[in-house]
Backbone as JSON, one array per atom type, in Angstrom:
{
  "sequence": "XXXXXXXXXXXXXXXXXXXXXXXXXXXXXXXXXXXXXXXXXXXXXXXXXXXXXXXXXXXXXXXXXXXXXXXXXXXXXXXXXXXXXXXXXXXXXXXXXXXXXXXXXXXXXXXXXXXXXXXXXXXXXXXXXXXXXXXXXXXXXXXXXXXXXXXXXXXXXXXXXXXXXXXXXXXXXXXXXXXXXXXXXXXXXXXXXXXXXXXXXXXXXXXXXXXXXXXXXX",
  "N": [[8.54, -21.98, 27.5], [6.28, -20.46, 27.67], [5.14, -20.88, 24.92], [7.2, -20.75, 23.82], [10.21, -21.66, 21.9], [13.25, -23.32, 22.72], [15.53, -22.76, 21.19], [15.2, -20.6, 19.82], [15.21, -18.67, 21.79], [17.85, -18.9, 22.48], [18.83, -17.9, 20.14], [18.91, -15.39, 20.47], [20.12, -14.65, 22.63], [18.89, -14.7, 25.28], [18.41, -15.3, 28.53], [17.45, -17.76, 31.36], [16.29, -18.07, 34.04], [15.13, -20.59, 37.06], [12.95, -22.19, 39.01], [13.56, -23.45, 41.89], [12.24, -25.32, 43.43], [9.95, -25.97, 41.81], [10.5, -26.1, 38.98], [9.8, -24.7, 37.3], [9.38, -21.64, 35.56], [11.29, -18.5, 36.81], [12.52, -16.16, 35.94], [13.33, -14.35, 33.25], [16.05, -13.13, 31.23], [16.98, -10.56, 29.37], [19.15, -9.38, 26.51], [20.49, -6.4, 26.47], [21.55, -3.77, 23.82], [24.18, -1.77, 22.4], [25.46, -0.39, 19.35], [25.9, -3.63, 18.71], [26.94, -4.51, 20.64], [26.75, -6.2, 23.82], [25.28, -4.19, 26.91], [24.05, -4.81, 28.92], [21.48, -6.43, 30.87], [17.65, -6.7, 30.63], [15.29, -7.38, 32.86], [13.11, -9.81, 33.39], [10.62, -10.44, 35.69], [8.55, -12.99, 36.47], [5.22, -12.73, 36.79], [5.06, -10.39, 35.69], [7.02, -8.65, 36.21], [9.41, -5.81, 35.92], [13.33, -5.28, 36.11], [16.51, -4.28, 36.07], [20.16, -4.73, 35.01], [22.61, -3.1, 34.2], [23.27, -0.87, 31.6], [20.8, -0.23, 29.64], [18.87, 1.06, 28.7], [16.71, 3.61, 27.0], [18.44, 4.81, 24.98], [20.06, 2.74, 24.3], [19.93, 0.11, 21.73], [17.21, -1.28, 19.64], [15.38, -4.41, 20.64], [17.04, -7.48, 19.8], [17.85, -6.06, 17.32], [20.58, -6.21, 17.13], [20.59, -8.49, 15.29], [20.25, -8.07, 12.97], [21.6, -6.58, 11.34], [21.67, -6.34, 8.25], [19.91, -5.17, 6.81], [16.67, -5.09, 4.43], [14.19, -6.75, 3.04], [11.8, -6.75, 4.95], [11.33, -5.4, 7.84], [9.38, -5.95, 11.56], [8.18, -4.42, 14.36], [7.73, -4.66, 17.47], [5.85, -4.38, 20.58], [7.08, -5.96, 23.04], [9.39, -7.69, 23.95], [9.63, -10.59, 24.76], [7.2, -10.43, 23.14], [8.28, -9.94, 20.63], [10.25, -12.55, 20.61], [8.13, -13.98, 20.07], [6.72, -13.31, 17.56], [8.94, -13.77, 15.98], [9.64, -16.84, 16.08], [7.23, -17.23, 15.15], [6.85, -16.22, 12.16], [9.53, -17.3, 11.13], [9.3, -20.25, 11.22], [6.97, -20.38, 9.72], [8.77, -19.84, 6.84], [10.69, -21.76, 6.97], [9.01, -23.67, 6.58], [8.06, -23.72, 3.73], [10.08, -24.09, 2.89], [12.37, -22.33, 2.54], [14.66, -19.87, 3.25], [14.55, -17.65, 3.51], [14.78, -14.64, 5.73], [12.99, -13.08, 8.32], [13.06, -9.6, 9.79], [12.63, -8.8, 13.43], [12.13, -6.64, 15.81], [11.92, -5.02, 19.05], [10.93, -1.97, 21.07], [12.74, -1.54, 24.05], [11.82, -0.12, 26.48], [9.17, -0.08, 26.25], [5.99, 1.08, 25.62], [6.52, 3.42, 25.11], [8.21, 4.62, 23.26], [9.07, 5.92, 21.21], [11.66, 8.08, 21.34], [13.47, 5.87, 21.21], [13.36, 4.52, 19.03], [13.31, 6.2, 16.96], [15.99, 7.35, 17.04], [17.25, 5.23, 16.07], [16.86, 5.48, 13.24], [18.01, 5.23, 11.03], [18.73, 2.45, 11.18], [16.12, 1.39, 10.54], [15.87, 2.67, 7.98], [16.99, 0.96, 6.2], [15.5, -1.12, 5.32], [12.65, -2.04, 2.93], [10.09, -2.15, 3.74], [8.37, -1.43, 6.96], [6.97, -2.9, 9.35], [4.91, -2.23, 11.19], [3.45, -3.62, 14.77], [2.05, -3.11, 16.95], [0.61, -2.86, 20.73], [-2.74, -4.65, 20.82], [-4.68, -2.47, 22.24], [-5.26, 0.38, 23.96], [-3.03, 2.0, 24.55], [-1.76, 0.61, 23.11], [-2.12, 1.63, 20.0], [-2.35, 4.41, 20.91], [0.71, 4.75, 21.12], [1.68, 3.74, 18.3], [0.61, 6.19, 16.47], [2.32, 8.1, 17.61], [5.45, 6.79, 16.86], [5.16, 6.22, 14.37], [5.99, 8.73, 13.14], [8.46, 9.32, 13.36], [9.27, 7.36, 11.61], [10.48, 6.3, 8.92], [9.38, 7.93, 5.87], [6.84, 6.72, 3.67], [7.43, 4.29, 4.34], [5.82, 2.71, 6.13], [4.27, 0.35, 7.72], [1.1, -0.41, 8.84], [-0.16, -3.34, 10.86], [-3.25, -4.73, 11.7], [-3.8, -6.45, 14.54], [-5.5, -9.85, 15.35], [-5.76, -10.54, 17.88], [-4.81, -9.51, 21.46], [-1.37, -9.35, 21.01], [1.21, -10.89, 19.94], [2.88, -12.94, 21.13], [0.33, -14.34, 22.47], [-1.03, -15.28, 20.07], [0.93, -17.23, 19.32], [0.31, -18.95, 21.96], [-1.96, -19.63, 20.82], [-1.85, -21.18, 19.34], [-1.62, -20.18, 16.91], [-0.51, -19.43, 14.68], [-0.73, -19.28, 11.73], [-2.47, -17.43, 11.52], [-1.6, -15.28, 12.23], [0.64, -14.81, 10.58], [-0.81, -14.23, 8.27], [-2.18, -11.77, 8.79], [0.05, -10.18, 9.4], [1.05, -10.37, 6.66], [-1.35, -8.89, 5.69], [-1.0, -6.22, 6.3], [-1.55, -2.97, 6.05], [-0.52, -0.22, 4.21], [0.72, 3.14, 6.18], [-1.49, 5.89, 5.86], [-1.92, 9.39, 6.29], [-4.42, 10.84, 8.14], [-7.43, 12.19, 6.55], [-6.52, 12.0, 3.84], [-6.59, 10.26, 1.29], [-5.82, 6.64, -0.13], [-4.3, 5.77, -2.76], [-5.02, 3.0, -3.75], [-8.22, 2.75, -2.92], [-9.26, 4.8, -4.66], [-10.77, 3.82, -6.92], [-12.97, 2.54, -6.0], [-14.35, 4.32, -4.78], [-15.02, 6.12, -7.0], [-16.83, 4.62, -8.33], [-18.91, 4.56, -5.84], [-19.37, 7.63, -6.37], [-20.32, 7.37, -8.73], [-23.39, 6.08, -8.31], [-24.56, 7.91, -6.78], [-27.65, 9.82, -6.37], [-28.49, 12.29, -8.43], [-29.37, 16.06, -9.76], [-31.03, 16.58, -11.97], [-30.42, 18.07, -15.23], [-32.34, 20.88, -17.12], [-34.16, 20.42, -19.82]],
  "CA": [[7.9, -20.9, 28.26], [4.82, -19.16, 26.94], [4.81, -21.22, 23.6], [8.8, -20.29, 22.94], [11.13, -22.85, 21.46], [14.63, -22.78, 23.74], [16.76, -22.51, 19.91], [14.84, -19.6, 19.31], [15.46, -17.48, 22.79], [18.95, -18.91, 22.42], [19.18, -17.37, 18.98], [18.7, -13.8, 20.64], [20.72, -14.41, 23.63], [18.04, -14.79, 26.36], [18.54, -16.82, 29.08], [16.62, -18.05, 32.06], [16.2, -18.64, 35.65], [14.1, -21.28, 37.23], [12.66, -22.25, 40.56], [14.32, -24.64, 42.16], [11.6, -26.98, 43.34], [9.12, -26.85, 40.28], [11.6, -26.03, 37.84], [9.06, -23.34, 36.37], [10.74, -20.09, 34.62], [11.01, -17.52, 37.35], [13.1, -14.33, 35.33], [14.01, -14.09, 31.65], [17.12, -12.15, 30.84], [16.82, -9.86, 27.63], [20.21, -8.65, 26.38], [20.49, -5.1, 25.7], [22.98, -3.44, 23.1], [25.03, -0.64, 21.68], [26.93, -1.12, 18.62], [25.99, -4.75, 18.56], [27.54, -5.0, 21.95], [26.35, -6.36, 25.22], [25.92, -3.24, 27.52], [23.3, -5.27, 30.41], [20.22, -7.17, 30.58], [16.62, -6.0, 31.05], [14.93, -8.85, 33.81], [11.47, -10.22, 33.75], [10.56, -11.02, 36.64], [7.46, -13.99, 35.86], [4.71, -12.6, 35.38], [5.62, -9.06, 34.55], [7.77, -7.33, 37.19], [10.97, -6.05, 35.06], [14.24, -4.66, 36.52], [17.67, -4.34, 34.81], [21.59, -4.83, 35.27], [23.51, -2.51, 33.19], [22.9, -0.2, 30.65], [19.33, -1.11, 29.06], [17.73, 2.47, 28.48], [16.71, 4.48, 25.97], [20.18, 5.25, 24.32], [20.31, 1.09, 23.71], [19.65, -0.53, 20.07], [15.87, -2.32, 20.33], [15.72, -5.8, 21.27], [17.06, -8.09, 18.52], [18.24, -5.18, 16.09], [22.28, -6.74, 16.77], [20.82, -9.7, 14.47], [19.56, -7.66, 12.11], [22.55, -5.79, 10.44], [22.0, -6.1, 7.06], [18.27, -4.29, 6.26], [16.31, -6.02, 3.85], [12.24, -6.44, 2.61], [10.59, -6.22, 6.09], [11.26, -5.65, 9.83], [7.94, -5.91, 11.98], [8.26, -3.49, 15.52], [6.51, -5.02, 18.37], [5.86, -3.92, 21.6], [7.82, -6.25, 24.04], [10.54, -8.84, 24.34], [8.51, -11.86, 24.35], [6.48, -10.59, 21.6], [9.5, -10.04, 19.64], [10.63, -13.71, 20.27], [7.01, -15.0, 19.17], [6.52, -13.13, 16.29], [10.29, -14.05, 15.41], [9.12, -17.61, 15.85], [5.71, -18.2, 13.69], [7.54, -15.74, 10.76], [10.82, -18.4, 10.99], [8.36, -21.37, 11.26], [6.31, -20.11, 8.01], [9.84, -19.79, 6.13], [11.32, -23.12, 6.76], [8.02, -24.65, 5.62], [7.67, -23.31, 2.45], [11.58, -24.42, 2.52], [12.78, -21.04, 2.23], [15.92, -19.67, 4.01], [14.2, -15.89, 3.92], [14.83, -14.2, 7.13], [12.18, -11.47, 8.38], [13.65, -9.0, 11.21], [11.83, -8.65, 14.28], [12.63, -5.87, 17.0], [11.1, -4.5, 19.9], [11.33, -1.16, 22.21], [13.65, -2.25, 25.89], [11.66, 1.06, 26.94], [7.74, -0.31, 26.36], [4.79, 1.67, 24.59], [6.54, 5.19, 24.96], [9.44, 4.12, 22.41], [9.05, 7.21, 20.03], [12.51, 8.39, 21.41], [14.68, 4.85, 20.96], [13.26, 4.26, 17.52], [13.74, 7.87, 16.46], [17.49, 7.27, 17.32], [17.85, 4.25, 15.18], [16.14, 6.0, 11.91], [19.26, 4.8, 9.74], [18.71, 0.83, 11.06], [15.12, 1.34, 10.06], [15.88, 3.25, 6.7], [17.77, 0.08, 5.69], [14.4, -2.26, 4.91], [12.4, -1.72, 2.5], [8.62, -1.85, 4.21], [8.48, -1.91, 8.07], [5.95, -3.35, 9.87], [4.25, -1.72, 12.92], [2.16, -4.33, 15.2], [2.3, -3.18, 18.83], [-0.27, -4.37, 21.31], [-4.31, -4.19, 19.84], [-4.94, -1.79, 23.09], [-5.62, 1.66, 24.25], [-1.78, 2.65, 25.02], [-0.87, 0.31, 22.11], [-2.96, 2.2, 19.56], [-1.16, 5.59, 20.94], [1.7, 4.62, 20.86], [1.44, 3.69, 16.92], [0.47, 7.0, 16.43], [3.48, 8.73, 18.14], [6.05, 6.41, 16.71], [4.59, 6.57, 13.05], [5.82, 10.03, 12.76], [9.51, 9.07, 13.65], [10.22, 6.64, 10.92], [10.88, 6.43, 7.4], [8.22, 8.14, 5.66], [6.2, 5.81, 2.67], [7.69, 2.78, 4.49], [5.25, 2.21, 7.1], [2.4, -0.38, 7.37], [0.12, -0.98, 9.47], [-0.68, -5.05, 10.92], [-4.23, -5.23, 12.75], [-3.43, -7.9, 15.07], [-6.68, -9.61, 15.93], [-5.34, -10.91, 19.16], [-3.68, -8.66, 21.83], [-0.27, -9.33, 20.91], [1.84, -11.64, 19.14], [2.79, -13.95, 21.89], [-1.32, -14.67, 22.31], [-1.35, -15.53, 18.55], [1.62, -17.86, 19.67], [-0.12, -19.63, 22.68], [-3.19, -20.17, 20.52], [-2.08, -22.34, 18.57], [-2.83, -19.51, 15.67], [0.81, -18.96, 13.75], [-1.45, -19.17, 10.34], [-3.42, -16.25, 11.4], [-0.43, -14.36, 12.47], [1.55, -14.8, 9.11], [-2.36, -13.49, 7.05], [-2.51, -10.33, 9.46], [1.01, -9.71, 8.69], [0.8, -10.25, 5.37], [-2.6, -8.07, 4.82], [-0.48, -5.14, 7.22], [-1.9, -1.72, 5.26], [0.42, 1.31, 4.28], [0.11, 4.0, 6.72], [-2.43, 6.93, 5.26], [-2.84, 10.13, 7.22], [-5.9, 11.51, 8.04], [-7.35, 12.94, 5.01], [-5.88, 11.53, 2.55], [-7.36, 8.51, 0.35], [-4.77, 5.48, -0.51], [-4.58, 5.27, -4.23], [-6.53, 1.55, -3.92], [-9.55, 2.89, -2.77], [-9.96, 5.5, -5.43], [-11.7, 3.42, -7.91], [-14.19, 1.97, -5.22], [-14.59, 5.63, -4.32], [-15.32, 6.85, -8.45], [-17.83, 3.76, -8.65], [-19.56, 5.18, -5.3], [-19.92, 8.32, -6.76], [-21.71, 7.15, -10.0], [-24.7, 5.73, -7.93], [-24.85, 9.06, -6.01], [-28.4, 10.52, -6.96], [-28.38, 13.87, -9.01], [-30.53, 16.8, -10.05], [-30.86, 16.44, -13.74], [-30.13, 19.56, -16.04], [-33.87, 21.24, -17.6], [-34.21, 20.29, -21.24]],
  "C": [[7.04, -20.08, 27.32], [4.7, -19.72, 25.35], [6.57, -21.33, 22.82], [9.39, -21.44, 22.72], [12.38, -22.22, 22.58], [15.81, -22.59, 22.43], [16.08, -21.05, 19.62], [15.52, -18.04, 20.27], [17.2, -17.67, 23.12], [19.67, -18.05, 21.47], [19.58, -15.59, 19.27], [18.89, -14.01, 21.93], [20.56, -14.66, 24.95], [18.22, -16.11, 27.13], [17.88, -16.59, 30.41], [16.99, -18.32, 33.51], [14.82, -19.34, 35.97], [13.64, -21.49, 38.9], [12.79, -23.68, 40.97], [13.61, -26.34, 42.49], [10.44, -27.34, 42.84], [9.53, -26.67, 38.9], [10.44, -25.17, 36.57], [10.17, -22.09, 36.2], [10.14, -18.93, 36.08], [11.59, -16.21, 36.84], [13.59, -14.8, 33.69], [15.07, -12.7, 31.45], [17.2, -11.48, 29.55], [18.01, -8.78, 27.79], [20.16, -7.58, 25.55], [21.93, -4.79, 24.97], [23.35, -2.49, 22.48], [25.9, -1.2, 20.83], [26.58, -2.73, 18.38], [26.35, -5.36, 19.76], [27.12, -4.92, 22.84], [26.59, -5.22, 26.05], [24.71, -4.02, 29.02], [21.75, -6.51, 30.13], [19.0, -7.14, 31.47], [16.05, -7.43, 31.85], [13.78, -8.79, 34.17], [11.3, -10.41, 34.68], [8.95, -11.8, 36.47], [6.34, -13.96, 36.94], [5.58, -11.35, 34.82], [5.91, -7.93, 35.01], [9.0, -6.9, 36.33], [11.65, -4.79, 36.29], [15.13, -4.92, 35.65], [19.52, -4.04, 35.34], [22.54, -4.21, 33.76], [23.43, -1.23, 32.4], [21.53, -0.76, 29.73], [18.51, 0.15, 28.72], [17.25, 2.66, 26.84], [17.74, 4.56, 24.65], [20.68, 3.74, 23.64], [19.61, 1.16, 22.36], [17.73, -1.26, 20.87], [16.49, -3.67, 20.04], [15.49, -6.45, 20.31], [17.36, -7.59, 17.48], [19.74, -5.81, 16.16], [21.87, -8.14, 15.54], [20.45, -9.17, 12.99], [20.21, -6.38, 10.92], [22.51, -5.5, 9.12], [20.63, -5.06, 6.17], [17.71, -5.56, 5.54], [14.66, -5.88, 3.05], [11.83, -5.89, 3.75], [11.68, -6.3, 7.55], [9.69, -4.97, 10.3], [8.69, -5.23, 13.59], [7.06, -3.97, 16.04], [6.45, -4.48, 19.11], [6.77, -4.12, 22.79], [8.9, -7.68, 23.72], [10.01, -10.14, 24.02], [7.39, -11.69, 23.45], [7.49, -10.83, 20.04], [9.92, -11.7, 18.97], [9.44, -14.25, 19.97], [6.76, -14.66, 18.33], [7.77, -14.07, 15.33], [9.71, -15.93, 15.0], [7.93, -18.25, 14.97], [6.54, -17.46, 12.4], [8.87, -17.59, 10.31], [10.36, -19.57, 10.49], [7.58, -21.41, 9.81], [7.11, -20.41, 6.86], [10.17, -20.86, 5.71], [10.52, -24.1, 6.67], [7.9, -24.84, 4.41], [9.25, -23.11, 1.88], [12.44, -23.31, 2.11], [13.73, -20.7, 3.59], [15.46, -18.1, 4.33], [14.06, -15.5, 5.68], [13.96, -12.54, 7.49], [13.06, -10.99, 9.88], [12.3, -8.29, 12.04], [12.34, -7.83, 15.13], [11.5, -5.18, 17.81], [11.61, -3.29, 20.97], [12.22, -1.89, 23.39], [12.55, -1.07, 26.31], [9.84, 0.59, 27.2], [7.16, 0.76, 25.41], [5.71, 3.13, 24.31], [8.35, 5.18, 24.27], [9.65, 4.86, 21.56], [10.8, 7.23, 19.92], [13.63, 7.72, 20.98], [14.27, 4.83, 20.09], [13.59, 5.42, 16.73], [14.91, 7.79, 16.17], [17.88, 6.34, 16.45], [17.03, 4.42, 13.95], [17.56, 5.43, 11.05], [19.28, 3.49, 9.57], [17.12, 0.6, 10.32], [14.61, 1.94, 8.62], [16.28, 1.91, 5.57], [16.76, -1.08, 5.2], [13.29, -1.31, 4.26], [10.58, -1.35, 3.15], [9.05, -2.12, 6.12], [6.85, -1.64, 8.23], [5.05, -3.05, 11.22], [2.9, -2.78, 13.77], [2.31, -4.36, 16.82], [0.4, -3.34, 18.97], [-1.72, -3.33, 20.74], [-4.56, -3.8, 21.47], [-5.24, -0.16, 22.84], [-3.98, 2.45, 23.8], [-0.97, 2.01, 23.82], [-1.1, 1.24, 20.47], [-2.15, 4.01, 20.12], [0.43, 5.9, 20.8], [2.19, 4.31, 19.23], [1.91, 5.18, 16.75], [2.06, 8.31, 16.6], [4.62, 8.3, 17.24], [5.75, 6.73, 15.23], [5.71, 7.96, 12.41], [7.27, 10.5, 12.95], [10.5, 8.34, 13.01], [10.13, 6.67, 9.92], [9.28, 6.68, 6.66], [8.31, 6.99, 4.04], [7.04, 4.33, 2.67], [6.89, 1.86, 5.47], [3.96, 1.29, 7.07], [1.72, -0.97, 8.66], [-0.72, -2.82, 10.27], [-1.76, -4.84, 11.81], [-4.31, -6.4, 13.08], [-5.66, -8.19, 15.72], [-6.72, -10.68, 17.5], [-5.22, -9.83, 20.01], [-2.58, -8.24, 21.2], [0.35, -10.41, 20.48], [2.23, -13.16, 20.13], [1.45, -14.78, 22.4], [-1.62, -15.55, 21.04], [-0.47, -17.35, 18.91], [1.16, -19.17, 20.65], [-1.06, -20.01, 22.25], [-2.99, -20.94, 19.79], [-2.18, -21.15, 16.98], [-1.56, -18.49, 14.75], [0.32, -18.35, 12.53], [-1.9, -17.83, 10.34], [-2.36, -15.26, 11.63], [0.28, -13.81, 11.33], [0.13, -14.18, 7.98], [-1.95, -12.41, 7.77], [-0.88, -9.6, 9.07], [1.32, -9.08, 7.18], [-0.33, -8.81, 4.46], [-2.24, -6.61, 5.57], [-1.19, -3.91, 5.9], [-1.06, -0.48, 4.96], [-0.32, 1.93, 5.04], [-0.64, 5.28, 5.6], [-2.29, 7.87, 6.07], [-4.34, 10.88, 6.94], [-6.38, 12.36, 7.42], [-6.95, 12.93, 3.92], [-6.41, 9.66, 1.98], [-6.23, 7.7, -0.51], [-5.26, 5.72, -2.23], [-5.41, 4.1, -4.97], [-7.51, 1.86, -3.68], [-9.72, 3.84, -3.49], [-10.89, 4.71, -6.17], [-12.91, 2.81, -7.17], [-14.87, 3.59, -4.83], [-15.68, 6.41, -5.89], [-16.99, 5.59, -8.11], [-19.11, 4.01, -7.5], [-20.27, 6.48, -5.74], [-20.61, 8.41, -7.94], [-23.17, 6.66, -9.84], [-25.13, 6.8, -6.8], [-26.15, 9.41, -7.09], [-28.32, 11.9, -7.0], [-29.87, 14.25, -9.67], [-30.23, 16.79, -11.02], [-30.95, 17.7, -14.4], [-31.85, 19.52, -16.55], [-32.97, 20.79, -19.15], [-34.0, 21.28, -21.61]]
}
């Protein structure tokens, strides 16, 4: 479904409903959690009606943080559920090429773009890695939402990924893992406004030596 492996959406719990007489995916189940523990499960409805059985709010862990107990180099923060499991996928895929057992953590809001509040709440699971990765969707509402969230999590750990897709599951259906794992990779520390990154000073000094000046009188 949508590019996903079935070991992967197994890996993170998710399970499926189909339609009986073209055996297409009609709902995806995404298990929400407290503690590590099953409290309901948020429900796709295919394309992108959601409802939910249980506990699934706000007050829940994000989606895929129960696998992700130990901290580490990176966790990347997506936007949705099925971005989660396709990022999770091309990162995994990159790994066990380059024969490597390294595990990146992937999580995503249950709540959507206006996630300030649930990530806020889990500032101690997100203190626990050393860089996190911000790549919600290349939009209007995704792009504000950045912004908001930014300002909620571990300060001089944040970076930046300009996706040049939408969204991670896009990257996924294109065929375009490679490009996914560069944009990751080239993610930018956050800066605020007004303030100049320490890398671009020296491009900055070398600008201002071809600035034309008024020359002192003899």
């Amino acid at each position: 479904f949508r590019g996903l492996r079935d070991d992967i959406s197994k890996g993170f719990g998710v399970r499926y409903s189909y339609l009986e007489e073209s055996g297409e995916v009609a709902e995806q189940y995404y298990p929400c959690t407290q503690e590590g523990q099953l409290t309901g499960y948020k429900i796709r409805e295919v394309p992108k009606n959601f409802r939910s059985v249980g506990r699934t709010g706000a007050d829940c862990e994000l989606f895929g943080q129960f696998k992700f107990n130990r901290g580490g180099k990176f966790v990347i923060i997506v936007e949705g559920e099925l971005c989660q499991l396709s990022a999770y996928q091309m990162l995994a895929d990159y790994n066990k090429q380059r024969g490597s057992d390294f595990e990146i953590a992937v999580v995503s809001p249950t709540i959507g773009a206006n996630a300030q509040k649930q990530i806020a709440a889990n500032y101690k699971f997100f203190d626990t890695f050393d860089n996190i990765i911000l790549a919600m969707d290349n939009d209007e509402a995704g792009k504000k939402a950045e912004e908001k969230i930014i300002k909620v999590l571990p300060k001089g750990k944040v970076k930046i990924m300009n996706l040049r897709f939408k969204d991670s599951n896009d990257y996924l259906t294109a065929n375009k893992g490679k490009e996914f794992i560069q944009d990751f990779y080239n993610a930018k520390s956050f800066t605020p406004v007004g303030v100049l990154p320490s890398g671009g000073l020296y491009d900055r000094i070398i600008q201002q030596t071809e600035v034309p000046k008024v020359p002192f009188p003899d």
